[in-house]
Structure formats: C-alpha cells, structure tokens
Coordinates of C-alpha atoms in Angstrom, one line a residue:
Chain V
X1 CA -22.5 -2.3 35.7
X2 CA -24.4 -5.1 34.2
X3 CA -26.4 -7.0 37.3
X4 CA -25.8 -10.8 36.3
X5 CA -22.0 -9.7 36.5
X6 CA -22.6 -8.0 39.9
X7 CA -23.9 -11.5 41.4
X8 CA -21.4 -13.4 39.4
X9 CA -18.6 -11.0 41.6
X10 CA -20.6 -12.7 44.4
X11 CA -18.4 -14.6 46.6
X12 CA -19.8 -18.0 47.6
X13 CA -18.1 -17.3 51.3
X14 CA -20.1 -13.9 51.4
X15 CA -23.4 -15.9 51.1
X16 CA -22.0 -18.2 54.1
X17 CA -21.6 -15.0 55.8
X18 CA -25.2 -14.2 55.9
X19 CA -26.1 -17.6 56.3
X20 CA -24.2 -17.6 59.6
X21 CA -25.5 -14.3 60.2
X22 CA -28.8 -14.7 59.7
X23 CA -30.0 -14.0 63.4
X24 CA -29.0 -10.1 62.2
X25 CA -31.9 -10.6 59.8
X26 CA -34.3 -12.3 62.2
X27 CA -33.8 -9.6 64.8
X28 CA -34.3 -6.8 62.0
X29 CA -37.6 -8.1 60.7
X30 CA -39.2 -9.1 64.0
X31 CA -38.6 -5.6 64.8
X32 CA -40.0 -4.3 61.4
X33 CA -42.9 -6.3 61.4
X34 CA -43.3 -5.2 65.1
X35 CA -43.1 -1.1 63.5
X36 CA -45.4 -2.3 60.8
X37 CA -48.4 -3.3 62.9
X38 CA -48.5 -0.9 65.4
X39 CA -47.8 2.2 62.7
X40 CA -50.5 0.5 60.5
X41 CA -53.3 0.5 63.9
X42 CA -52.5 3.9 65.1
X43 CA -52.4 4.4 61.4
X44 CA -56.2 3.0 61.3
X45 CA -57.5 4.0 64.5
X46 CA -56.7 7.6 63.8
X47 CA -57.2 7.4 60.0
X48 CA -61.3 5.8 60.0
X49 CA -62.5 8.3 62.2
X50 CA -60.4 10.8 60.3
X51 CA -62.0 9.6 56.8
X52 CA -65.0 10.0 58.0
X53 CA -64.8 13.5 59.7
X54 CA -63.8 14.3 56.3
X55 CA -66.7 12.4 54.1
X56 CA -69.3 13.9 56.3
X57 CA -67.9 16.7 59.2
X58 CA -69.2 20.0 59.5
X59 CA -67.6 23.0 58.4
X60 CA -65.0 23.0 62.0
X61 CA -64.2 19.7 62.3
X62 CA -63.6 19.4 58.8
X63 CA -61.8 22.5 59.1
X64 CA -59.5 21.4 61.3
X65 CA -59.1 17.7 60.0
X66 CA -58.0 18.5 56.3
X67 CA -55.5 20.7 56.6
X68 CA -53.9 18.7 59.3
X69 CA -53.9 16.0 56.6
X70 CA -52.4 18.2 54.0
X71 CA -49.6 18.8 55.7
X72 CA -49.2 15.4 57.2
X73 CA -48.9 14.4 53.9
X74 CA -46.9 17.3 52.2
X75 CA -43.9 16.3 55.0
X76 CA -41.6 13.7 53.6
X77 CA -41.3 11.2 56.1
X78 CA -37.6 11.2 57.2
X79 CA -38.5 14.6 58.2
X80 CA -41.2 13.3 60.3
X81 CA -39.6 11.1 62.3
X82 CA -36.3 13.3 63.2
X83 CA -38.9 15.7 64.5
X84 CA -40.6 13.2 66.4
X85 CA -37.7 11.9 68.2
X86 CA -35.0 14.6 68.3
X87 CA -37.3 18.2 67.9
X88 CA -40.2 16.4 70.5
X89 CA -38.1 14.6 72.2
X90 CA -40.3 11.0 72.0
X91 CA -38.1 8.2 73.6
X92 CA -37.0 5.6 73.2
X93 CA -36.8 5.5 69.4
X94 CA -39.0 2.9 68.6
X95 CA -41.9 4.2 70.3
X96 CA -40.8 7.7 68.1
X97 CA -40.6 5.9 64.8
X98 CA -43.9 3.8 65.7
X99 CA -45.9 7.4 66.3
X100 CA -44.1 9.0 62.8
X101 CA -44.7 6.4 61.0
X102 CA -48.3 5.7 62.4
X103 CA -49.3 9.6 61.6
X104 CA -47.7 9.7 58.7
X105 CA -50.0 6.4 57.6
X106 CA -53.4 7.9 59.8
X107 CA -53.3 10.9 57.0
X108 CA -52.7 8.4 54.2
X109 CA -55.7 6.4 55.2
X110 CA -57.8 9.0 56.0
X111 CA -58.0 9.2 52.2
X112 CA -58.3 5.8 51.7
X113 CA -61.4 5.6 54.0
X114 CA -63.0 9.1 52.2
X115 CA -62.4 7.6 48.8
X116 CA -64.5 4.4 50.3
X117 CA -67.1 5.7 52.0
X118 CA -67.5 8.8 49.0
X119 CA -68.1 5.6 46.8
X120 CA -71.2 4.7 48.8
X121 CA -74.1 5.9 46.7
X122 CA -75.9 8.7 48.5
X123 CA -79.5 7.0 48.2
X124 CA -78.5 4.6 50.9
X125 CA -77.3 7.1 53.5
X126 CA -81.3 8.9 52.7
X127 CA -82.9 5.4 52.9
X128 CA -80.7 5.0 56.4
X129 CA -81.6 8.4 57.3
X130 CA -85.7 7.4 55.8
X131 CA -86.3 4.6 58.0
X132 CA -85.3 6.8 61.6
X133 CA -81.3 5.6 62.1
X134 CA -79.3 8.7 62.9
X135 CA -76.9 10.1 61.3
X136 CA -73.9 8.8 63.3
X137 CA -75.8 5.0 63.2
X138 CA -76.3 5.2 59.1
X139 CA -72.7 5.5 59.0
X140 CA -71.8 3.2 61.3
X141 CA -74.3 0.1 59.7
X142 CA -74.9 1.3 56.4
X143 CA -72.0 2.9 55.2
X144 CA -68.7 1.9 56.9
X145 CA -69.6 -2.1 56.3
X146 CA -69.8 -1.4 53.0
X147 CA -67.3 1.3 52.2
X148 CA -64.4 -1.2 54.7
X149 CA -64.7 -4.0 52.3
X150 CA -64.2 -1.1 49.5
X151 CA -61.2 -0.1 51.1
X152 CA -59.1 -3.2 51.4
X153 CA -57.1 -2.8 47.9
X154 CA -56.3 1.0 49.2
X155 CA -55.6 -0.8 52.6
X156 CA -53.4 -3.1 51.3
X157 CA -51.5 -0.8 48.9
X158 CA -50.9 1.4 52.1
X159 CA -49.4 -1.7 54.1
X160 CA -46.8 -2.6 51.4
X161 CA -45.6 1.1 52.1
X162 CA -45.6 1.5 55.6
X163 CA -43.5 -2.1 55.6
X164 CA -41.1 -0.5 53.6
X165 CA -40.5 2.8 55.0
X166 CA -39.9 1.6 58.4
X167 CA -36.1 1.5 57.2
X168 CA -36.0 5.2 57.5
X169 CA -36.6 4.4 61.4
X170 CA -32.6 3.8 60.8
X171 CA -32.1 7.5 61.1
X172 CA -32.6 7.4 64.6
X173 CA -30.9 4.6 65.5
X174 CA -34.3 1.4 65.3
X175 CA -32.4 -1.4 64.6
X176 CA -34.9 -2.7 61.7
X177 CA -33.9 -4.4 58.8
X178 CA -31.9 -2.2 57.0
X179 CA -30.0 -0.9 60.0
X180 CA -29.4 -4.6 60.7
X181 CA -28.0 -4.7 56.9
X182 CA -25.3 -2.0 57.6
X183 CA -24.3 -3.1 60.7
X184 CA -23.2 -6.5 58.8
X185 CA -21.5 -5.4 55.9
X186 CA -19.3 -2.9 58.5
X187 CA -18.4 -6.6 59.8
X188 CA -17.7 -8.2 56.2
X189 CA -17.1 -5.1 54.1
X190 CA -17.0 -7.4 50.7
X191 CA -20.6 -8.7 51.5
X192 CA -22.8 -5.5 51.0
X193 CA -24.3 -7.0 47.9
X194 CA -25.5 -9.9 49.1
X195 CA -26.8 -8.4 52.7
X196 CA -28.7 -5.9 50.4
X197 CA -30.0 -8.5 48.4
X198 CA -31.0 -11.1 51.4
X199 CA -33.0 -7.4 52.9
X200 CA -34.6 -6.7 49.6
X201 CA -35.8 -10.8 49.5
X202 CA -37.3 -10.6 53.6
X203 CA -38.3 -7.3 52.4
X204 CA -40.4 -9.0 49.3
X205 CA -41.4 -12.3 51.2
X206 CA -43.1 -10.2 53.9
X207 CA -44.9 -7.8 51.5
X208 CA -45.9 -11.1 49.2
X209 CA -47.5 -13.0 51.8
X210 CA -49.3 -10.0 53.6
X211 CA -50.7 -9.0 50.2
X212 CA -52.0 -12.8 49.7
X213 CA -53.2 -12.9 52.7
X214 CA -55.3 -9.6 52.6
X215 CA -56.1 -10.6 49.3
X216 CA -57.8 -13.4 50.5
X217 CA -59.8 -11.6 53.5
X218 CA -60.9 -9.6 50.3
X219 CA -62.7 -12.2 48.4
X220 CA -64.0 -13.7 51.8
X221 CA -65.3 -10.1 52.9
X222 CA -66.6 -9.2 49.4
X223 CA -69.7 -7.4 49.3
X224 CA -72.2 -10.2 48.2
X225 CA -73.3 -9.7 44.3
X226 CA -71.7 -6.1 45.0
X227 CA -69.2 -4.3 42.8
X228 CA -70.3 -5.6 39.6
Chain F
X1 CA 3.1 7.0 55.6
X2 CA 0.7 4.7 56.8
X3 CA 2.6 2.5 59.2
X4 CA 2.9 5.4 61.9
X5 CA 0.7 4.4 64.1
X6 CA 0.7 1.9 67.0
X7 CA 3.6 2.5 69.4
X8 CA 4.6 5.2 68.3
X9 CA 1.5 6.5 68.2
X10 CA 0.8 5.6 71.8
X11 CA 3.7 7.1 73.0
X12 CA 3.0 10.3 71.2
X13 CA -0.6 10.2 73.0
X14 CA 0.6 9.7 76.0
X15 CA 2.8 12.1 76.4
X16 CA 1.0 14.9 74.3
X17 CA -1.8 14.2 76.1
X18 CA -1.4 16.3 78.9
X19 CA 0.3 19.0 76.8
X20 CA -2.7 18.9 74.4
X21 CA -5.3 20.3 76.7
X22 CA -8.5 22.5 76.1
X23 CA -7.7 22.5 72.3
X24 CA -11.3 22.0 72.2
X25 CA -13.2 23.7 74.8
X26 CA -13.7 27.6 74.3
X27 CA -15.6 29.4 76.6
X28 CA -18.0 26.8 77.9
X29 CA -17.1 27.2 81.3
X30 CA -20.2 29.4 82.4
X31 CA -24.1 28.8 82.7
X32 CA -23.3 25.5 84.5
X33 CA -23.9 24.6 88.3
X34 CA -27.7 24.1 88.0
X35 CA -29.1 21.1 87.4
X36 CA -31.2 21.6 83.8
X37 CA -28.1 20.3 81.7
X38 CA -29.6 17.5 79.2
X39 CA -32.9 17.1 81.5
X40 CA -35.4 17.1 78.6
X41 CA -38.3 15.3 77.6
X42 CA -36.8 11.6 77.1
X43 CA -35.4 11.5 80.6
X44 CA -32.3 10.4 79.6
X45 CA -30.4 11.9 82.3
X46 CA -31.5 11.0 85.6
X47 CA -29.9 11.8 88.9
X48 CA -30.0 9.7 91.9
X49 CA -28.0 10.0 95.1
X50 CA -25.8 11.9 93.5
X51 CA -24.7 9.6 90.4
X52 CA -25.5 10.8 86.9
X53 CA -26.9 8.7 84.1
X54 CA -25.3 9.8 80.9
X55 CA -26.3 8.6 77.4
X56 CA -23.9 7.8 75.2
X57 CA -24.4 8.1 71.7
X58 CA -22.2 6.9 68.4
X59 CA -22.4 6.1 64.8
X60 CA -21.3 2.2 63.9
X61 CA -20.3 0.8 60.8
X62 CA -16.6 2.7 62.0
X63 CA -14.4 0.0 62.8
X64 CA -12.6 0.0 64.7
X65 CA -13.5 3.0 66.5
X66 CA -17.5 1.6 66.7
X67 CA -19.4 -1.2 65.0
X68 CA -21.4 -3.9 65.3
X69 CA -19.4 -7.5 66.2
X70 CA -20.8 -11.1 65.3
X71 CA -23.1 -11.2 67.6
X72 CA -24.7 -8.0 67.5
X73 CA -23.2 -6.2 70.2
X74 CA -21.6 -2.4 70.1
X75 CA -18.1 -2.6 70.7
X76 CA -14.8 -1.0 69.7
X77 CA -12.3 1.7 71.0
X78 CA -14.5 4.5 71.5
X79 CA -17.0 2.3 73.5
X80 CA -14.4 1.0 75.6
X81 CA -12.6 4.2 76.1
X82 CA -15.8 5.9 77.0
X83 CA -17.0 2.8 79.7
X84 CA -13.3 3.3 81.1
X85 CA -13.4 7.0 81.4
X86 CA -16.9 7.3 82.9
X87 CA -16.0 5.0 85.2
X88 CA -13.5 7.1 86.8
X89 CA -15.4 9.8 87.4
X90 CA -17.0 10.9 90.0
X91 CA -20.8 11.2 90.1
X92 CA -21.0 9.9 86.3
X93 CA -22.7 6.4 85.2
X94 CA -23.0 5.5 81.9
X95 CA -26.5 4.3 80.5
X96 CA -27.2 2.3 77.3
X97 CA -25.6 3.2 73.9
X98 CA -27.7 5.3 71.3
X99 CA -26.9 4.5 67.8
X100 CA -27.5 6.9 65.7
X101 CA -26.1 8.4 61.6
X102 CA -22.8 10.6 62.5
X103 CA -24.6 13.3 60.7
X104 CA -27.4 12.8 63.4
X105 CA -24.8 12.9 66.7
X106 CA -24.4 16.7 66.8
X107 CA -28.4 17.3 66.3
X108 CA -29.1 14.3 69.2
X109 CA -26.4 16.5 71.9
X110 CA -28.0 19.7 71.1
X111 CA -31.6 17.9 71.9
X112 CA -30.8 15.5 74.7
X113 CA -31.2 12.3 73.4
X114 CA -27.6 11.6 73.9
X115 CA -25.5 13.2 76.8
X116 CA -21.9 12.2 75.2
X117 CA -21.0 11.6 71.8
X118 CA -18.2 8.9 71.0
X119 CA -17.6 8.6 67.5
X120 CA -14.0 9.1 66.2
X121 CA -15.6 12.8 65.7
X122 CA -12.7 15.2 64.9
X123 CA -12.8 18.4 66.9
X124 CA -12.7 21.4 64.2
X125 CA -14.1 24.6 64.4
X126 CA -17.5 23.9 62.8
X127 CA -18.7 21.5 65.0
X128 CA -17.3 23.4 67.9
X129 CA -20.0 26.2 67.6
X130 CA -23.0 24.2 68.3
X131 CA -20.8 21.6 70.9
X132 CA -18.1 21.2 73.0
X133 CA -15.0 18.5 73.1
X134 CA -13.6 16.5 76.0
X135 CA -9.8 17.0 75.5
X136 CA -8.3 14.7 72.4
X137 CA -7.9 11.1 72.7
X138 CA -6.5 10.0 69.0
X139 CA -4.8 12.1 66.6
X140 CA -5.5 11.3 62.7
X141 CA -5.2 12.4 59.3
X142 CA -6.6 11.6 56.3
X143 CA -5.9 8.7 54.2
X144 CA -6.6 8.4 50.3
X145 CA -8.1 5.3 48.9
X146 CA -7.1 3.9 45.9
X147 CA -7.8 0.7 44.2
X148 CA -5.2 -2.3 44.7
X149 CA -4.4 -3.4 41.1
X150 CA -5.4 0.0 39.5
X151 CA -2.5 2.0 37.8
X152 CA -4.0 5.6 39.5
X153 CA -1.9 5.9 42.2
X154 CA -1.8 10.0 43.4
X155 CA 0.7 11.3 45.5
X156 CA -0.8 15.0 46.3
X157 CA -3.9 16.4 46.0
X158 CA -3.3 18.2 42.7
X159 CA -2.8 14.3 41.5
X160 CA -6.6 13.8 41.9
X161 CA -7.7 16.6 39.5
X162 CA -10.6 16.0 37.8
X163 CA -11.5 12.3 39.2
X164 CA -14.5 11.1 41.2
X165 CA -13.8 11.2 44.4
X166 CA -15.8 9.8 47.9
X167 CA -16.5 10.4 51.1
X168 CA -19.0 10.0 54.1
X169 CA -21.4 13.0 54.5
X170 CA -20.8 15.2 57.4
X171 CA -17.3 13.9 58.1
X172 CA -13.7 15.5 58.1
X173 CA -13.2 13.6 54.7
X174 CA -15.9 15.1 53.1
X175 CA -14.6 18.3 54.1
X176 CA -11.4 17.6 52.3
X177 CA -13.9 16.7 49.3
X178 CA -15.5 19.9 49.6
X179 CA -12.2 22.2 49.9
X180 CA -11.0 20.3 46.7
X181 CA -14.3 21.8 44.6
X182 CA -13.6 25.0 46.1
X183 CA -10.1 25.0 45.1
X184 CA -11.5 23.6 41.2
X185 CA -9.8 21.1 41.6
X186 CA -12.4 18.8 41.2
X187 CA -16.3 19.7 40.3
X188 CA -19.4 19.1 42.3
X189 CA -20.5 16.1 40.7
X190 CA -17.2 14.4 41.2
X191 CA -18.0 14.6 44.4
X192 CA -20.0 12.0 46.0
X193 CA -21.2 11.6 49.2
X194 CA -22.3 7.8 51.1
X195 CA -24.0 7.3 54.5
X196 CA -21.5 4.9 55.2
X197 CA -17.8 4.6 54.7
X198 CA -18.2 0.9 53.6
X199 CA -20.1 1.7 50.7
X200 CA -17.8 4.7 49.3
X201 CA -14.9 1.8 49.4
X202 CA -17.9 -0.8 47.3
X203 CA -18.0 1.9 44.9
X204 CA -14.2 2.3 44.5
X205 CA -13.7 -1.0 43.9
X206 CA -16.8 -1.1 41.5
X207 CA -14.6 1.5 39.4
X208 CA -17.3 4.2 40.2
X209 CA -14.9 6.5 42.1
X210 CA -11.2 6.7 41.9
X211 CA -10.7 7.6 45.4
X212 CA -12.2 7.7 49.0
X213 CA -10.8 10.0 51.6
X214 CA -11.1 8.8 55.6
X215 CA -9.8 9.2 58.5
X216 CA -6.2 7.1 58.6
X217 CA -7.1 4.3 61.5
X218 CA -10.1 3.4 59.7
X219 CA -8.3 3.3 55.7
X220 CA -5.9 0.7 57.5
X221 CA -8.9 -1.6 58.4
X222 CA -9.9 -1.2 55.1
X223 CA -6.3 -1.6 53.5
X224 CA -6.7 -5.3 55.8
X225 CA -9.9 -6.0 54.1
X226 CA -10.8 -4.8 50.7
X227 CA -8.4 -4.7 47.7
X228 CA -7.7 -1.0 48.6
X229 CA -4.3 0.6 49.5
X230 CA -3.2 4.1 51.0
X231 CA -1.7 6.3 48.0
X232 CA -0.9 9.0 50.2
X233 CA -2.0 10.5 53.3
X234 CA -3.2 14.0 53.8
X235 CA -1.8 15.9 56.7
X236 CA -4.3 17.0 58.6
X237 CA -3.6 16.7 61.9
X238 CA -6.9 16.3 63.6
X239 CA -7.3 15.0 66.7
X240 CA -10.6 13.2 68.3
X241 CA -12.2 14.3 71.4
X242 CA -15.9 13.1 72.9
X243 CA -18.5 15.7 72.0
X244 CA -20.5 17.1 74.7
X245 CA -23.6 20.1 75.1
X246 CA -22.5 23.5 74.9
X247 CA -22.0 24.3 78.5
X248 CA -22.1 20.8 80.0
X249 CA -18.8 22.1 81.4
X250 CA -19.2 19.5 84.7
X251 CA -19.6 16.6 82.6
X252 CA -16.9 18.0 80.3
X253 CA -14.4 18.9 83.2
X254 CA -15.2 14.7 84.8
X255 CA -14.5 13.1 81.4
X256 CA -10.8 15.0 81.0
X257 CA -10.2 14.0 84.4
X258 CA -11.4 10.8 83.5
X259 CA -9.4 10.9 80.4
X260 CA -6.2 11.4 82.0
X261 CA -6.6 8.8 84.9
X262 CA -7.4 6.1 82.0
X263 CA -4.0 7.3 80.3
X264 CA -2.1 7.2 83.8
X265 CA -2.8 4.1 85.0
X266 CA -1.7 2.5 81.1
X267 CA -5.8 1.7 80.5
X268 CA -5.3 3.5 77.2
X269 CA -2.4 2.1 75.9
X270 CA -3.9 -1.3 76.4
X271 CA -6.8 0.0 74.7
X272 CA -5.1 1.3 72.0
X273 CA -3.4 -2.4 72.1
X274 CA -6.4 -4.3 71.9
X275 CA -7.7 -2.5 68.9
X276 CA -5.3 -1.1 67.2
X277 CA -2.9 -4.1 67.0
X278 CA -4.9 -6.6 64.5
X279 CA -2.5 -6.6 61.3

C-alpha cells in the first residue's frame, strides 16, 4: 500500500493516544539509552584491549582472541541474547541483554580499533621503539592517541547499531522501546502505525543527535594537520 | 457461535471443573520431593521458612487474558487468576511477573527463569512433552477473522481455500494454519505468521490477509475493537491450563488445589465477571 495513504488512514484520536501515552515512550528510551551506554563501554573496554591484542599479540593470545571474535561475530544477535539469559541463566534480563549486547559490540570494535591502529604507519611504532619506550608504552603514547581519533567514524557507525538492536532485548522480556511499542498498540489496536512511527522518530532523534555530537568531538579531537 | 460465553460459560467451568481433572498432567508425579526443582542460576526460586518464591511468567499484548493497561502495569485474567490461586496455597508466594514472547514461555520453564507460565496457553500434546499443566481453567476454540464490510465471509474451513491466512507463531491458531497446508488446502506462503496477534488483525484489515485464526475470548475483544467480525468458529475444544517444569509435581499438585479453592469460594466466577463482561 502506498505510504501517504497509510498516514492519511491515520486517525487524528490515534495520535492523541500516544500523546497521552507518551510516558510508555519515555520509559522505553530511558531504558534504551540506559542498554546503549553500558553495551557500548563493556563494548569498548573489552573491544581496545581486544583490537590491540590483535594488531600486535603474539602467536597465543592472538590465537585465542581472533577466533573468539569470529564467532562473536558470525552469531546473529537474537541468538546471543536468548543464550545469555535463558541457556546461562544471566538475570535479571537487563543485565543479560546489557552483557549480549556489550560482547556482541566488544567483537565489533575490536575491528574497529585493529583497522585504526593498522592505519598507524609502522615508522612511528620503530621511532617509539628508537628512542627506548617499550613496546607496551609506544602503543599506549604513540599509537593509540593517534589510531582513537582514527576510530571515531568506525566508533560512531557502531553506536547507531548498538542503539538500534537493543529492541531485540524485547525477546526476553526488557521493556525498551519497542517492547514499550507493542504493549501500546495491544491497548489501542487501531494505533500500531502511529506507535511504530513515534518509535522509529525517538529512534532517529537519538541516533541524530549522538552522531552530531560525536561528530563534533571529531573535529575537536582531530589529529592536528593530520589525515590530509 | 460467538455469544457462548459468559454465564454460560462459567457455569460450564464450574461445574466441569472438577470433572475435568489431570487432562493435562501425565506421568509427572515422580523425581520430586527434593528440593532442586527450578533452583538454577537466576535465583528465581528462593525458599525461606518454608514459603516458596515462584516466578510467574506470561506473554502480553493478549487481552484480556494479559496485557499492558494505561499506566503500564500487567494485568488481566491470567494475572489475577494466578495472584488468587497462589495465594491459596500452602508454602507458595508469588514473585514479580516475567514478560516474555509466548514462543519464549516454554524455553524460559524448561530453564528456570520462570517457575509458572500464565498465558491463555492451551494444553495439547506438543507442549505437554517438554512441560506439564495445572488442571484447565478456560475452555476455547478457535475463532476466524474476517473483515467487517468485506463480502468474504467463510463458514467452514474448506471456505478458506486458497486465501492468505494469519496467525501468531507458536500458538494453537497457527496450528490450525499449519494443518490447513497439510491438508492443501491452503499453500505455505498463504500462511503467515506475526509476533503478535494485533498485527495479524492490522494486516487483515490492510487487505493483506483474508483471515486470522485465534483463540475465541480474544477474537471477541477484537470483534469490540477493530472492524473485524467472527465468520465462523472452529471447534476445537481446547482448554487452558498454567504451564509448569516437567516434574514440578508439588507446585503442580498446590496450584489445582489452589485452582479449585478459587472456584469454590465463587473467586473465579467473579474473575471471569470482571473480565470477561466488557461488551
């Protein structure tokens, strides 16, 4: 069916419903924006040291860091999270869908951070090396300031999806955004068009200003005279 | 026909009731009496002084049997039958509500997240392998959907040869979807599966479906609702009962007892009143 006649169907009363309603909606995105951050930090406190186990480990520990990754990242994430919380047993749910979703992201990440710091000529990590920093230092003041500000676009890209995905913490019962949603067009069964549409809006506000807002740490963080 | 609920109805519960016993339980009774059952990693059951934690678990968005009211609380006839049953057992208190997908319920029992499942969840064969049912509290059949001002009106299932058809995954209507494709009478596309009942009854009345098959308490609340009425209703005779662990035969023995003091003492038929009565 044609869309403009979709919103034209549109009662007015069913957007008064989700006016009234609208605490459902501030409930659901605290909580999402709650899932967000803390998946996104274990995602990066996990994920840095990952990236760079895999940019410069040794044969074991990149051994066993890579093909973790790989299969991280080969397991869709709906499967993740039912594992999480009804195979392991994590309660409650919200502490299961945070850990999915932050693992999930750490692998994602990882790659973000290996693409970065793989970007980092070579030279400077043997001038580092040159003038007596150790290994472990030239990484942590040559490289990583450098390869961090290279990662913000990846960084950002990976925030828009870990936002979005935490609707699939619906399957187990988070009640984020989306399970929010349903729960309020089982109340006004006409309304599921315009609940899906006020979701999709929070859903595009929060991603819009995020994105501005990293955007912005970019150009402020910018490697001076760099990337040109 | 569709009006053949209510009084009726609650007369024919409470009499069958009784009579109705066990149609759900088979050979659970053993492998109980220590004191593992639905101890896992979440906790969820804990015991203290002799009273029992149990967590129950549903699927909303099933009114009126469980959904979400105005102001964001849980409610309807399964969550107040449940509240009245535990509380007339002995030993049993019931904790906070998991809500979870129906598909989901069976998978949380089996793994301990939930200790009771109340979710208008028909007791059939199938599910009876991997759980076991408190006795039946509702009977049902199921109702088919059709559009209000549309000229399709079926009146058997050969009538809905070769339409599109819907359903909710992993409920008693979808099973009636699947036994039509195995009969031919319709084919695997015109199938078509939702996550939720509500949005198999948007697509009917987008004209994407001709039909949606549910359970007959819940058609009515869409009948009240959406420009939907009942073409004809499908005998099947299920009846609901609370889902419980293979072998949780304690808990499973306290909530029949429970069951049958709440239907004594006229606690069901007030129930029943209270949510059923809304025309």
């Amino acid at each position: 069916m044609d869309p403009t006649q979709l919103l034209l169907q549109a009662g007015v009363g069913d957007w008064e419903f989700v006016w009234r309603q609208r605490q459902f909606f501030v409930d659901g995105t605290w909580l999402a924006v709650k899932l967000t951050f803390f998946s996104m930090l274990l995602g990066f406190v996990v994920g840095l040291p990952a990236g760079v186990v895999e940019a410069y480990g040794g044969r074991y520990s990149k051994g066993v860091v890579r093909p973790l990754g790989v299969v991280v990242r080969g397991t869709p994430i709906l499967v993740i999270i039912s594992l999480t919380y009804f195979a392991f047993g994590v309660s409650p749910a919200f502490v299961a869908a945070t850990l999915a979703l932050g693992v999930r992201s750490a692998a994602y990440q990882s790659q973000i951070f290996r693409g970065a710091i793989e970007s980092v000529e070579s030279g400077q990590m043997e001038a580092a090396r040159a003038v007596g920093l150790s290994k472990l230092d030239a990484i942590r003041h040559v490289v990583l300031p450098q390869a961090l500000r290279r990662s913000v676009p990846g960084f950002q890209n990976e925030f828009t999806i870990v936002l979005k995905d935490t609707s699939i913490a619906y399957a187990i019962g988070v009640a984020e955004l989306l399970k929010r949603s349903y729960d309020l067009f089982s109340i006004q069964t006409t309304a599921a068009l315009e609940v899906f549409l006020a979701a999709s809006l929070i859903y595009f506000v929060l991603t819009f200003t995020v994105n501005r807002g990293i955007e912005q740490l970019h150009d402020r963080v910018a490697i001076p005279g760099g990337n040109q | 026909m569709s009006d053949f609920n209510r009084r009726t109805f609650i007369k024919s519960v409470g009499g069958t009731g009784v009579a109705l016993t066990l149609a759900g339980c088979t050979g659970g009774g053993d492998g109980d009496g220590s004191t593992t059952t639905g101890t896992t990693a979440s906790g969820d059951t804990t015991t203290t002084a002799d009273v029992t934690t149990i967590t129950p678990g549903t699927a909303s968005g099933f009114p009126p049997f469980e959904f979400v009211n105005d102001s964001g609380d849980l409610v309807g006839f399964d969550v107040d039958l449940l509240s009245a049953v535990v509380e007339r057992t002995d030993g049993y208190e019931l904790g906070s509500w998991e809500d979870l997908e129906f598909n989901q319920l069976i998978v949380a029992l089996d793994n301990g997240n939930i200790d009771v499942a109340a979710a208008a969840m028909t007791i059939n064969d199938e599910r009876d392998q991997t759980i076991d049912f408190s006795d039946p509290y509702y009977d049902a059949n199921q109702a088919v959907l059709v559009r209000e001002g549309g000229s399709f009106r079926p009146e058997s299932k050969s009538d809905l040869a070769d339409r599109p058809l819907g359903a909710q995954s992993g409920t008693t209507g979808k099973d009636q979807l699947d036994s039509l494709v195995e009969d031919g009478t319709i084919s695997n596309s015109q199938a078509n599966t939702y996550e939720n009942y509500v949005l198999a009854v948007q697509d009917l009345v987008n004209r994407n479906i001709d039909a949606v098959i549910v359970d007959t308490p819940v058609a009515e609340t869409f009948v009240a609702n959406r420009n939907v009425v009942v073409s004809f209703t499908i005998e099947t005779g299920e009846q609901y009962g609370f889902g419980v662990r293979e072998n949780a035969s304690d808990l499973q023995t306290a909530l029949n007892e429970g069951l049958q003091a709440v239907q004594d003492d006229g606690t069901y038929a007030d129930l029943t009143e209270e949510w059923f009565a809304s025309e």
